[in-house]
Amino acid sequence: QLQLQESGPGLVKPSETLSLTCSVSGDSIRSANYFWGWIRQPPGKGLEWIGNIYYTGTTYYNPSLESRVTMSVDTSQNHFSLRLSSVTASDTGVYYCARSNNAGWFVSWGQGTLVTVSS
Amino acid sequence: EIVMTQSPDTLSVSPGERATLSCRASQSVSSNLAWYQQKPGQAPRLLISGGSTRATGIPARFSGSGSGTEFTLTISSLQSEDFAVYYCQQYISWPPLTFGGGTKVEVK
């Protein structure tokens, strides 16, 4: 059974870089035909897709965040990561990692981790 | 970018009644639409993909219909565990993948 678990600091200062890791268990991150993605949700608001990465390192980012986002994958550790630079209070929210198929819908999700941007 | 618009924002329904939720795309997404359910404090759960195909383990009371720009999620007889927020998502053209703003189904 696939499980995804987000980890990282729950508090980030404004202008700094948010860094999260998603650990994958129950399947190899090298599985073909799947993307690994990040989605976020500000408090009380809807879902916003951040980006997807394939195990080869190919990335697709939301254009609205592309200038600040970097995603990477570590196949030896079976995890993938998110870095979001120059954060502001509007980046506060729950960050989910998830697996999507090639088409782009998300079947498996992590439980989410709350990241607060505050000094 | 394809903009997804859901209506209504909130739907008040009594248990056992039918709920009908709408999702509109700013341009045709064919049948490349998914629906998710999210309960408080939980991650979203996939209900439907391809506009109408239920995901594994999803009860038959959930049904999806539509294509192009207009889609509907119907819950035929609301159970207590169905009160939640529902999101639609298009995947025909990305990046970016885009979600609707959500519809909250609450107890009337």
Short mmCIF file of C-alpha atoms in Angstrom, two decimals, chain B residues 35-75:
data_model
loop_
_atom_site.label_atom_id
_atom_site.label_comp_id
_atom_site.label_asym_id
_atom_site.label_seq_id
_atom_site.Cartn_x
_atom_site.Cartn_y
_atom_site.Cartn_z
CA TRP B 35 -13.70 15.07 -8.43
CA TYR B 36 -12.29 14.95 -4.90
CA GLN B 37 -13.84 14.90 -1.45
CA GLN B 38 -12.11 16.58 1.47
CA LYS B 39 -13.14 16.29 5.10
CA PRO B 40 -11.83 18.65 7.80
CA GLY B 41 -8.23 17.95 8.71
CA GLN B 42 -7.84 15.35 5.99
CA ALA B 43 -6.24 15.18 2.56
CA PRO B 44 -8.50 15.17 -0.48
CA ARG B 45 -9.71 11.78 -1.67
CA LEU B 46 -10.24 10.95 -5.33
CA LEU B 47 -13.87 10.14 -6.10
CA ILE B 48 -14.12 10.26 -9.87
CA SER B 49 -11.87 10.57 -12.88
CA GLY B 50 -12.65 10.79 -16.57
CA GLY B 51 -15.72 12.80 -15.66
CA SER B 52 -17.70 9.73 -14.63
CA THR B 53 -15.49 6.80 -13.57
CA ARG B 54 -15.62 6.09 -9.87
CA ALA B 55 -12.31 5.45 -8.15
CA THR B 56 -11.68 2.20 -6.34
CA GLY B 57 -13.86 1.81 -3.26
CA ILE B 58 -16.13 4.79 -3.98
CA PRO B 59 -19.79 3.99 -3.30
CA ALA B 60 -22.25 3.89 -6.16
CA ARG B 61 -24.24 6.78 -4.69
CA PHE B 62 -21.54 9.06 -6.13
CA SER B 63 -21.90 9.68 -9.84
CA GLY B 64 -20.29 12.10 -12.25
CA SER B 65 -21.57 13.34 -15.56
CA GLY B 66 -20.84 15.91 -18.22
CA SER B 67 -18.20 16.71 -20.78
CA GLY B 68 -16.75 19.75 -22.44
CA THR B 69 -17.29 22.65 -20.07
CA GLU B 70 -20.16 21.54 -17.84
CA PHE B 71 -19.91 18.81 -15.22
CA THR B 72 -22.05 17.53 -12.38
CA LEU B 73 -21.32 15.44 -9.30
CA THR B 74 -24.42 13.83 -7.85
CA ILE B 75 -24.69 12.17 -4.48
#
